[in-house]
Amino acid sequence: MNCTLDTSPMGNGDSVILSETEPEKETVEDKSNMSEPRNGTLCSSGESASPSRPGSPENHDSEMPVVLDSDRMDQLCIGLSPTLSNGNATSPADHNSRSTPMETDSTNPAIVSSHHFPISVCSTQYCCALRDHRLYCHSGTWDKEETPVKNLSEETNVQEMEGDGQSDDCLERLINLVHEFLESFYIKYGSFIPLSETDVLEYLMTNSNCNDFSNTGLNIQKEMARYKGALASAPVAGFMVMYNKHTLTLEDLSTLEEQNWINDQIINTYGDLIMEAAQHNVHFFNSFFHKQLDAKGYEGVKRWTKKVDLFSKWLLLIPIHLEIHWSLVTVNMATKTINYFDSQGIVFRHTADNIMKYLQSEAQEKKQTHFLKGWKIAINKGIPQQKNDSDCGVFVLEYCRCLSVKKPLLFSQDDMPHIRKRIYKELCDRQLNS
């Protein structure tokens, strides 16, 4: 036997004498002598070491000058022995797949392989392994083999993956909500002409738990384009809006799209909505009224107000269509003032004169002598002006809407796309939005 002097891995600076023997050649007989591990220790099938032998655990423990404080001893006692796949304890050599099988001898119960393998005691790894588990380790000091602890970067990656999964679910729910809204919108309005990104945002804020969609990865415009593409932007077949005596088709409503000129059907139906919103204290004349008046005089339009008392209204709204341009004439009945509004600054004085003559004739017909004289004509300047050749009709409708509710004219050419969409929706909803 060769004796070597090693520094104790216990961390107390003392030395212990460890005995080494040359590993014997493995035989079948030796394998049969291996006993099954019991209670976390290894023992041979031969005679046990007696207390009188120098190699016994009691003698070695008494000779070892190792001193451990109570805290250290508690830590050592807390560790758990590594287990085999069947749940029994194993020796340090079993942790390495390249280690040689352990041999036992009836005369030397504590012989183990001379190879050095790292061991873990109380979660601390030691390169110089203890040679004999029975002699130098108390029961329960060997650590269990645990699943390797993930480092911070791996944990972060897992969290990121989980976060990505949650983000994907949230994005999918938002996309489904967008498509749900687009479907209902398409059915309600017959097309996507009045659709805007703001409409989608308002719906999402109302029907989802999210108020900020900037970090969700949702591209509303892309989803709108994708949904429209799937439908090929085809309008709903047979879509119509009926209100009072008016019927609007998709062809009529499409005049509100982009730079199209709006037609008489849009003008007249929207005029009825204005009168309804003003509780009929305002009267809106049909867009063909002035043409008939200009062509046939008062007799040609006398029956148009047979059931209407114009002099009980506080405001009259008369759209004027001259060739390819729309203007507006208003009448304030309280002040007996005729006002002319034109989005291009054009003044057709004869139009205002025709309206004044009509009112005098109507007053005489209805025996309203107070309105036979005292009329004034005013040209309104400084009002919102159009900057193209296609929005004059929209300007007229917006003039009427604001004047009917006594609101200032604060819109501009930049507001036209939004106003067109709003008018489209109001016509389909059959009421003015507040």
Short mmCIF file of C-alpha atoms in Angstrom, two decimals:
data_model
loop_
_atom_site.label_atom_id
_atom_site.label_comp_id
_atom_site.label_asym_id
_atom_site.label_seq_id
_atom_site.Cartn_x
_atom_site.Cartn_y
_atom_site.Cartn_z
CA MET A 1 0.00 0.00 0.00
CA ASN A 2 1.20 3.44 -0.92
CA CYS A 3 0.34 6.35 1.25
CA THR A 4 -0.07 9.86 -0.10
CA LEU A 5 -0.62 13.16 1.66
CA ASP A 6 -3.42 15.27 0.21
CA THR A 7 -4.84 18.56 1.31
CA SER A 8 -8.25 18.06 2.76
CA PRO A 9 -11.09 19.31 0.54
CA MET A 10 -13.04 20.12 3.65
CA GLY A 11 -11.65 23.64 3.62
CA ASN A 12 -10.11 23.59 7.11
CA GLY A 13 -6.45 23.43 5.94
CA ASP A 14 -5.72 20.11 7.71
CA SER A 15 -4.44 16.97 6.03
CA VAL A 16 -5.81 13.47 6.01
CA ILE A 17 -4.05 10.28 4.91
CA LEU A 18 -5.80 8.50 2.11
CA SER A 19 -4.84 4.94 1.15
CA GLU A 20 -4.66 3.84 -2.43
CA THR A 21 -4.40 0.35 -3.85
CA GLU A 22 -3.90 -0.83 -7.36
CA PRO A 23 -7.25 -1.83 -8.88
CA GLU A 24 -7.55 -5.54 -9.21
CA LYS A 25 -8.47 -7.20 -12.42
CA GLU A 26 -12.17 -7.47 -12.78
CA THR A 27 -13.59 -10.98 -12.78
CA VAL A 28 -17.02 -12.39 -12.99
CA GLU A 29 -16.67 -13.58 -9.41
CA ASP A 30 -15.88 -10.09 -8.25
CA LYS A 31 -18.99 -8.79 -9.93
CA SER A 32 -21.03 -11.34 -8.10
CA ASN A 33 -19.67 -10.10 -4.80
CA MET A 34 -21.07 -6.60 -5.31
CA SER A 35 -23.83 -5.92 -2.86
CA GLU A 36 -26.80 -3.74 -3.53
CA PRO A 37 -26.51 -0.26 -2.06
CA ARG A 38 -28.46 0.29 1.12
CA ASN A 39 -29.33 3.49 2.95
CA GLY A 40 -27.01 5.67 0.88
CA THR A 41 -23.74 3.64 1.61
CA LEU A 42 -21.82 0.89 -0.09
CA CYS A 43 -20.76 -2.32 1.63
CA SER A 44 -19.19 -5.58 0.45
CA SER A 45 -20.72 -9.02 0.66
CA GLY A 46 -17.78 -10.17 2.76
CA GLU A 47 -16.93 -9.53 6.37
CA SER A 48 -17.55 -6.07 7.66
CA ALA A 49 -14.76 -3.92 8.97
CA SER A 50 -14.50 -4.24 12.69
CA PRO A 51 -13.96 -1.36 15.08
CA SER A 52 -10.49 -2.76 16.00
CA ARG A 53 -9.14 -2.53 12.51
CA PRO A 54 -7.13 0.51 11.59
CA GLY A 55 -9.19 0.92 8.45
CA SER A 56 -12.45 1.00 10.25
CA PRO A 57 -14.59 4.12 10.05
CA GLU A 58 -14.41 4.66 13.80
CA ASN A 59 -10.59 4.71 13.92
CA HIS A 60 -10.29 7.01 10.95
CA ASP A 61 -12.81 9.40 12.35
CA SER A 62 -10.93 9.51 15.61
CA GLU A 63 -7.59 10.10 13.95
CA MET A 64 -8.69 12.78 11.50
CA PRO A 65 -7.69 16.23 12.71
CA VAL A 66 -10.55 17.76 10.77
CA VAL A 67 -12.53 20.34 12.69
CA LEU A 68 -15.80 21.61 11.36
CA ASP A 69 -17.85 24.29 12.99
CA SER A 70 -21.50 23.64 13.68
CA ASP A 71 -22.71 25.70 10.73
CA ARG A 72 -20.43 23.90 8.34
CA MET A 73 -21.47 20.55 9.74
CA ASP A 74 -25.14 21.47 9.31
CA GLN A 75 -24.49 22.36 5.69
CA LEU A 76 -22.73 19.07 5.09
CA CYS A 77 -25.56 17.15 6.68
CA ILE A 78 -28.17 18.84 4.56
CA GLY A 79 -26.83 17.46 1.23
CA LEU A 80 -28.52 14.44 -0.28
CA SER A 81 -26.88 11.36 -1.78
CA PRO A 82 -27.02 10.91 -5.58
CA THR A 83 -29.35 8.15 -6.64
CA LEU A 84 -29.29 5.51 -9.30
CA SER A 85 -32.11 5.13 -11.81
CA ASN A 86 -33.71 2.62 -9.43
CA GLY A 87 -33.68 5.14 -6.58
CA ASN A 88 -30.69 3.63 -4.66
CA ALA A 89 -27.56 5.50 -3.72
CA THR A 90 -24.45 5.35 -5.86
CA SER A 91 -20.78 6.09 -5.45
CA PRO A 92 -18.96 9.08 -6.93
CA ALA A 93 -17.51 6.94 -9.67
CA ASP A 94 -21.02 6.23 -10.97
CA HIS A 95 -21.37 9.89 -12.04
CA ASN A 96 -18.87 9.40 -14.86
CA SER A 97 -19.76 7.05 -17.69
CA ARG A 98 -16.05 6.38 -18.28
CA SER A 99 -15.24 5.23 -14.72
CA THR A 100 -14.21 1.63 -14.08
CA PRO A 101 -16.55 -0.68 -12.19
CA MET A 102 -16.05 -0.67 -8.43
CA GLU A 103 -14.48 -3.82 -6.97
CA THR A 104 -14.91 -5.14 -3.45
CA ASP A 105 -12.81 -7.49 -1.37
CA SER A 106 -13.91 -9.41 1.72
CA THR A 107 -10.69 -8.47 3.47
CA ASN A 108 -10.70 -4.82 2.50
CA PRO A 109 -14.21 -3.35 2.64
CA ALA A 110 -13.30 0.20 1.71
CA ILE A 111 -11.38 -0.26 -1.54
CA VAL A 112 -12.55 1.91 -4.42
CA SER A 113 -11.14 2.88 -7.80
CA SER A 114 -8.03 5.02 -7.67
CA HIS A 115 -9.29 7.38 -10.36
CA HIS A 116 -10.05 10.92 -9.28
CA PHE A 117 -13.48 12.26 -10.14
CA PRO A 118 -15.10 15.57 -9.22
CA ILE A 119 -17.75 15.39 -6.53
CA SER A 120 -20.32 17.86 -5.23
CA VAL A 121 -20.73 18.31 -1.50
CA CYS A 122 -23.40 20.72 -0.34
CA SER A 123 -23.67 22.20 -3.84
CA THR A 124 -19.87 22.77 -4.00
CA GLN A 125 -17.83 20.85 -6.56
CA TYR A 126 -14.40 19.44 -5.55
CA CYS A 127 -11.85 18.28 -8.11
CA CYS A 128 -10.06 15.91 -5.70
CA ALA A 129 -12.76 13.42 -4.82
CA LEU A 130 -12.91 11.68 -1.48
CA ARG A 131 -11.77 8.07 -1.87
CA ASP A 132 -14.19 6.40 0.44
CA HIS A 133 -17.76 7.48 1.01
CA ARG A 134 -18.12 5.37 4.17
CA LEU A 135 -14.97 6.72 5.81
CA TYR A 136 -15.01 10.44 5.04
CA CYS A 137 -18.61 11.40 4.46
CA HIS A 138 -21.54 11.36 6.78
CA SER A 139 -24.77 9.93 5.52
CA GLY A 140 -26.71 12.42 3.40
CA THR A 141 -23.81 14.67 2.43
CA TRP A 142 -23.81 13.79 -1.26
CA ASP A 143 -25.89 16.10 -3.41
CA LYS A 144 -28.63 14.78 -5.55
CA GLU A 145 -28.25 15.07 -9.26
CA GLU A 146 -30.49 17.95 -10.15
CA THR A 147 -31.61 19.38 -13.39
CA PRO A 148 -28.95 21.91 -14.48
CA VAL A 149 -29.92 25.40 -13.46
CA LYS A 150 -30.52 27.62 -16.43
CA ASN A 151 -28.38 30.67 -16.58
CA LEU A 152 -29.80 34.15 -16.71
CA SER A 153 -29.64 34.40 -20.48
CA GLU A 154 -31.53 31.12 -20.89
CA GLU A 155 -34.19 32.25 -18.42
CA THR A 156 -34.45 35.53 -20.25
CA ASN A 157 -34.86 33.68 -23.54
CA VAL A 158 -37.62 31.55 -22.04
CA GLN A 159 -39.37 34.64 -20.73
CA GLU A 160 -39.00 36.29 -24.10
CA MET A 161 -40.44 33.23 -25.82
CA GLU A 162 -43.36 33.19 -23.39
CA GLY A 163 -43.83 36.91 -23.93
CA ASP A 164 -43.71 36.40 -27.69
CA GLY A 165 -46.36 33.70 -27.37
CA GLN A 166 -48.61 36.02 -25.39
CA SER A 167 -47.97 38.84 -27.88
CA ASP A 168 -48.89 36.55 -30.77
CA ASP A 169 -52.14 35.59 -29.07
CA CYS A 170 -52.96 39.25 -28.38
CA LEU A 171 -52.17 40.21 -31.98
CA GLU A 172 -54.36 37.40 -33.30
CA ARG A 173 -57.27 38.54 -31.13
CA LEU A 174 -56.89 42.12 -32.34
CA ILE A 175 -56.80 41.02 -35.97
CA ASN A 176 -59.96 38.99 -35.44
CA LEU A 177 -61.63 42.06 -33.93
CA VAL A 178 -60.56 44.17 -36.91
CA HIS A 179 -62.04 41.66 -39.36
CA GLU A 180 -65.19 41.40 -37.28
CA PHE A 181 -65.62 45.18 -37.41
CA LEU A 182 -64.89 45.35 -41.15
CA GLU A 183 -67.50 42.72 -41.86
CA SER A 184 -70.22 44.54 -39.90
CA PHE A 185 -69.15 47.87 -41.43
CA TYR A 186 -69.34 46.44 -44.94
CA ILE A 187 -72.86 45.10 -44.37
CA LYS A 188 -74.05 48.33 -42.76
CA TYR A 189 -72.68 50.80 -45.32
CA GLY A 190 -72.58 48.67 -48.45
CA SER A 191 -68.97 49.54 -49.21
CA PHE A 192 -65.77 50.78 -47.61
CA ILE A 193 -66.04 54.31 -49.01
CA PRO A 194 -66.68 55.94 -45.61
CA LEU A 195 -64.20 53.71 -43.77
CA SER A 196 -61.28 55.29 -41.96
CA GLU A 197 -58.58 54.00 -39.64
CA THR A 198 -60.13 56.02 -36.82
CA ASP A 199 -63.29 53.91 -37.06
CA VAL A 200 -61.29 50.74 -36.51
CA LEU A 201 -59.34 52.25 -33.60
CA GLU A 202 -62.52 53.37 -31.85
CA TYR A 203 -63.99 49.88 -32.20
CA LEU A 204 -60.84 48.22 -30.84
CA MET A 205 -60.66 50.57 -27.86
CA THR A 206 -64.30 49.80 -27.05
CA ASN A 207 -64.14 46.03 -27.52
CA SER A 208 -60.63 45.14 -26.33
CA ASN A 209 -58.71 45.64 -23.11
CA CYS A 210 -55.94 47.51 -24.85
CA ASN A 211 -55.68 51.28 -25.21
CA ASP A 212 -52.27 51.41 -26.86
CA PHE A 213 -51.81 49.35 -30.01
CA SER A 214 -48.37 50.70 -30.93
CA ASN A 215 -46.52 47.80 -29.26
CA THR A 216 -48.82 44.99 -30.39
CA GLY A 217 -47.51 44.78 -33.94
CA LEU A 218 -50.98 45.47 -35.33
CA ASN A 219 -51.00 47.21 -38.72
CA ILE A 220 -54.56 48.43 -39.15
CA GLN A 221 -54.08 49.80 -42.65
CA LYS A 222 -52.56 46.51 -43.78
CA GLU A 223 -55.47 44.52 -42.33
CA MET A 224 -57.96 46.90 -43.95
CA ALA A 225 -56.26 46.48 -47.32
CA ARG A 226 -56.09 42.70 -46.89
CA TYR A 227 -59.79 42.46 -46.04
CA LYS A 228 -60.77 44.71 -48.92
CA GLY A 229 -58.62 42.66 -51.26
CA ALA A 230 -60.36 39.47 -50.18
CA LEU A 231 -63.69 41.04 -51.16
CA ALA A 232 -62.21 42.66 -54.25
CA SER A 233 -63.82 45.85 -52.87
CA ALA A 234 -67.10 44.68 -54.36
CA PRO A 235 -70.12 46.62 -53.04
CA VAL A 236 -73.01 44.78 -51.44
CA ALA A 237 -75.41 43.80 -54.20
CA GLY A 238 -78.75 45.57 -54.04
CA PHE A 239 -77.73 47.89 -51.21
CA MET A 240 -80.11 50.86 -50.82
CA VAL A 241 -80.91 53.55 -48.26
CA MET A 242 -84.52 54.70 -48.02
CA TYR A 243 -85.53 57.75 -46.06
CA ASN A 244 -88.90 59.51 -46.38
CA LYS A 245 -89.49 59.66 -50.12
CA HIS A 246 -85.83 59.32 -51.01
CA THR A 247 -84.01 56.20 -52.13
CA LEU A 248 -80.24 56.16 -52.34
CA THR A 249 -78.40 53.47 -54.26
CA LEU A 250 -74.74 52.65 -54.02
CA GLU A 251 -74.28 54.57 -57.24
CA ASP A 252 -75.61 57.68 -55.51
CA LEU A 253 -73.52 57.10 -52.41
CA SER A 254 -70.39 56.52 -54.46
CA THR A 255 -70.51 60.18 -55.53
CA LEU A 256 -69.21 60.92 -52.03
CA GLU A 257 -66.04 58.98 -52.70
CA GLU A 258 -62.81 60.95 -53.05
CA GLN A 259 -63.14 63.72 -55.68
CA ASN A 260 -66.49 62.78 -57.23
CA TRP A 261 -69.19 65.36 -57.75
CA ILE A 262 -72.14 64.67 -55.48
CA ASN A 263 -75.54 64.42 -57.15
CA ASP A 264 -79.01 65.80 -56.41
CA GLN A 265 -80.12 62.66 -54.56
CA ILE A 266 -77.38 63.14 -51.99
CA ILE A 267 -78.18 66.85 -51.64
CA ASN A 268 -81.92 66.34 -51.16
CA THR A 269 -81.74 63.36 -48.79
CA TYR A 270 -79.18 65.11 -46.62
CA GLY A 271 -81.41 68.21 -46.60
CA ASP A 272 -84.22 66.13 -45.10
CA LEU A 273 -81.85 64.90 -42.38
CA ILE A 274 -80.99 68.52 -41.58
CA MET A 275 -84.65 69.46 -41.22
CA GLU A 276 -85.25 66.47 -38.96
CA ALA A 277 -82.26 67.36 -36.78
CA ALA A 278 -83.51 70.98 -36.52
CA GLN A 279 -86.98 69.77 -35.53
CA HIS A 280 -88.38 71.33 -38.70
CA ASN A 281 -87.65 74.86 -37.57
CA VAL A 282 -85.52 74.98 -40.71
CA HIS A 283 -86.84 74.34 -44.21
CA PHE A 284 -84.61 72.85 -46.90
CA PHE A 285 -85.74 73.37 -50.49
CA ASN A 286 -85.35 70.66 -53.10
CA SER A 287 -82.31 71.14 -55.35
CA PHE A 288 -84.60 71.47 -58.41
CA PHE A 289 -86.59 74.30 -56.84
CA HIS A 290 -84.51 77.17 -58.17
CA LYS A 291 -84.32 75.71 -61.68
CA GLN A 292 -88.10 75.51 -61.78
CA LEU A 293 -88.45 78.99 -60.32
CA ASP A 294 -86.00 80.41 -62.83
CA ALA A 295 -87.75 78.69 -65.71
CA LYS A 296 -91.45 79.14 -64.81
CA GLY A 297 -91.59 81.82 -62.15
CA TYR A 298 -93.66 81.68 -59.00
CA GLU A 299 -96.55 79.83 -60.62
CA GLY A 300 -94.24 76.98 -61.49
CA VAL A 301 -93.34 76.35 -57.83
CA LYS A 302 -96.39 77.66 -55.96
CA ARG A 303 -97.56 74.16 -55.05
CA TRP A 304 -94.16 73.13 -53.67
CA THR A 305 -94.94 74.78 -50.33
CA LYS A 306 -98.64 74.01 -50.23
CA LYS A 307 -98.30 72.18 -46.90
CA VAL A 308 -95.42 74.25 -45.54
CA ASP A 309 -95.64 77.53 -43.66
CA LEU A 310 -92.34 79.18 -44.61
CA PHE A 311 -92.97 82.19 -42.40
CA SER A 312 -93.02 80.09 -39.25
CA LYS A 313 -89.46 78.91 -39.86
CA TRP A 314 -86.48 80.80 -38.65
CA LEU A 315 -84.19 79.71 -41.54
CA LEU A 316 -84.65 78.72 -45.17
CA LEU A 317 -81.92 76.77 -47.02
CA ILE A 318 -82.01 76.88 -50.84
CA PRO A 319 -79.30 74.96 -52.75
CA ILE A 320 -78.51 76.50 -56.13
CA HIS A 321 -77.18 74.36 -58.98
CA LEU A 322 -75.89 76.37 -61.92
CA GLU A 323 -74.42 74.21 -64.67
CA ILE A 324 -71.57 72.45 -62.87
CA HIS A 325 -71.40 74.45 -59.66
CA TRP A 326 -73.28 74.43 -56.37
CA SER A 327 -74.03 77.53 -54.29
CA LEU A 328 -76.31 78.25 -51.34
CA VAL A 329 -78.90 80.93 -50.62
CA THR A 330 -80.20 81.24 -47.05
CA VAL A 331 -83.07 83.31 -45.72
CA ASN A 332 -83.22 84.51 -42.13
CA MET A 333 -86.94 85.08 -41.59
CA ALA A 334 -86.47 87.04 -38.37
CA THR A 335 -84.25 89.69 -39.96
CA LYS A 336 -85.65 89.29 -43.51
CA THR A 337 -82.12 88.87 -44.82
CA ILE A 338 -81.14 86.87 -47.92
CA ASN A 339 -77.54 85.60 -47.69
CA TYR A 340 -75.44 84.21 -50.50
CA PHE A 341 -72.76 81.57 -49.83
CA ASP A 342 -70.35 80.39 -52.51
CA SER A 343 -67.23 78.27 -51.93
CA GLN A 344 -65.48 79.82 -54.93
CA GLY A 345 -66.42 83.43 -54.16
CA ILE A 346 -68.73 83.64 -57.17
CA VAL A 347 -71.82 85.84 -56.78
CA PHE A 348 -74.89 85.32 -58.95
CA ARG A 349 -76.91 88.40 -58.01
CA HIS A 350 -79.89 87.46 -60.16
CA THR A 351 -80.28 84.27 -58.08
CA ALA A 352 -80.71 86.26 -54.88
CA ASP A 353 -83.14 88.61 -56.67
CA ASN A 354 -85.25 85.62 -57.81
CA ILE A 355 -85.51 84.36 -54.22
CA MET A 356 -86.57 87.77 -52.93
CA LYS A 357 -89.35 88.02 -55.56
CA TYR A 358 -90.48 84.49 -54.68
CA LEU A 359 -90.77 85.35 -50.96
CA GLN A 360 -92.81 88.46 -51.72
CA SER A 361 -95.15 86.45 -53.92
CA GLU A 362 -95.43 83.75 -51.26
CA ALA A 363 -96.21 86.36 -48.58
CA GLN A 364 -98.96 87.78 -50.73
CA GLU A 365 -100.34 84.29 -51.47
CA LYS A 366 -100.34 83.32 -47.77
CA LYS A 367 -101.48 86.82 -46.69
CA GLN A 368 -98.34 87.58 -44.70
CA THR A 369 -98.23 91.32 -45.25
CA HIS A 370 -95.34 91.75 -42.82
CA PHE A 371 -93.07 90.03 -45.33
CA LEU A 372 -94.02 92.02 -48.39
CA LYS A 373 -91.34 94.66 -47.81
CA GLY A 374 -88.04 95.15 -45.97
CA TRP A 375 -85.94 92.38 -47.57
CA LYS A 376 -82.16 92.73 -47.71
CA ILE A 377 -79.54 90.84 -49.73
CA ALA A 378 -76.10 90.13 -48.24
CA ILE A 379 -73.05 88.49 -49.79
CA ASN A 380 -71.08 86.48 -47.26
CA LYS A 381 -67.33 86.70 -47.59
CA GLY A 382 -64.58 85.21 -45.49
CA ILE A 383 -66.30 81.84 -45.46
CA PRO A 384 -64.47 78.52 -46.05
CA GLN A 385 -63.37 78.20 -49.67
CA GLN A 386 -62.66 75.15 -51.79
CA LYS A 387 -59.28 74.64 -53.47
CA ASN A 388 -60.37 72.23 -56.18
CA ASP A 389 -63.17 71.85 -58.71
CA SER A 390 -65.02 68.93 -57.13
CA ASP A 391 -66.03 69.78 -53.55
CA CYS A 392 -68.54 72.62 -54.07
CA GLY A 393 -71.52 70.37 -53.30
CA VAL A 394 -69.90 69.12 -50.10
CA PHE A 395 -69.19 72.70 -49.05
CA VAL A 396 -72.87 73.58 -49.58
CA LEU A 397 -74.03 70.67 -47.39
CA GLU A 398 -71.57 71.62 -44.67
CA TYR A 399 -72.70 75.25 -44.81
CA CYS A 400 -76.30 74.06 -44.33
CA ARG A 401 -75.42 71.72 -41.49
CA CYS A 402 -73.51 74.36 -39.50
CA LEU A 403 -76.03 77.16 -40.11
CA SER A 404 -79.00 74.99 -39.14
CA VAL A 405 -77.55 74.38 -35.69
CA LYS A 406 -76.08 77.89 -35.40
CA LYS A 407 -72.46 76.77 -35.43
CA PRO A 408 -69.62 78.82 -36.94
CA LEU A 409 -68.14 77.77 -40.28
CA LEU A 410 -64.76 76.53 -39.09
CA PHE A 411 -64.03 73.76 -41.60
CA SER A 412 -61.65 73.95 -44.55
CA GLN A 413 -60.61 72.12 -47.70
CA ASP A 414 -58.44 69.78 -45.63
CA ASP A 415 -61.55 68.53 -43.83
CA MET A 416 -63.32 67.45 -47.01
CA PRO A 417 -62.23 63.76 -46.99
CA HIS A 418 -63.49 63.39 -43.43
CA ILE A 419 -66.71 65.33 -44.15
CA ARG A 420 -67.45 63.14 -47.17
CA LYS A 421 -67.12 59.99 -45.07
CA ARG A 422 -69.26 61.46 -42.30
CA ILE A 423 -72.02 62.46 -44.72
CA TYR A 424 -71.99 58.94 -46.19
CA LYS A 425 -72.43 57.41 -42.73
CA GLU A 426 -75.11 59.91 -41.71
CA LEU A 427 -77.10 59.08 -44.82
CA CYS A 428 -76.88 55.35 -44.10
CA ASP A 429 -77.67 55.93 -40.43
CA ARG A 430 -80.58 58.21 -41.44
CA GLN A 431 -79.60 60.86 -38.92
CA LEU A 432 -76.96 63.47 -38.30
CA ASN A 433 -74.19 62.55 -35.91
CA SER A 434 -73.89 64.72 -32.84
#
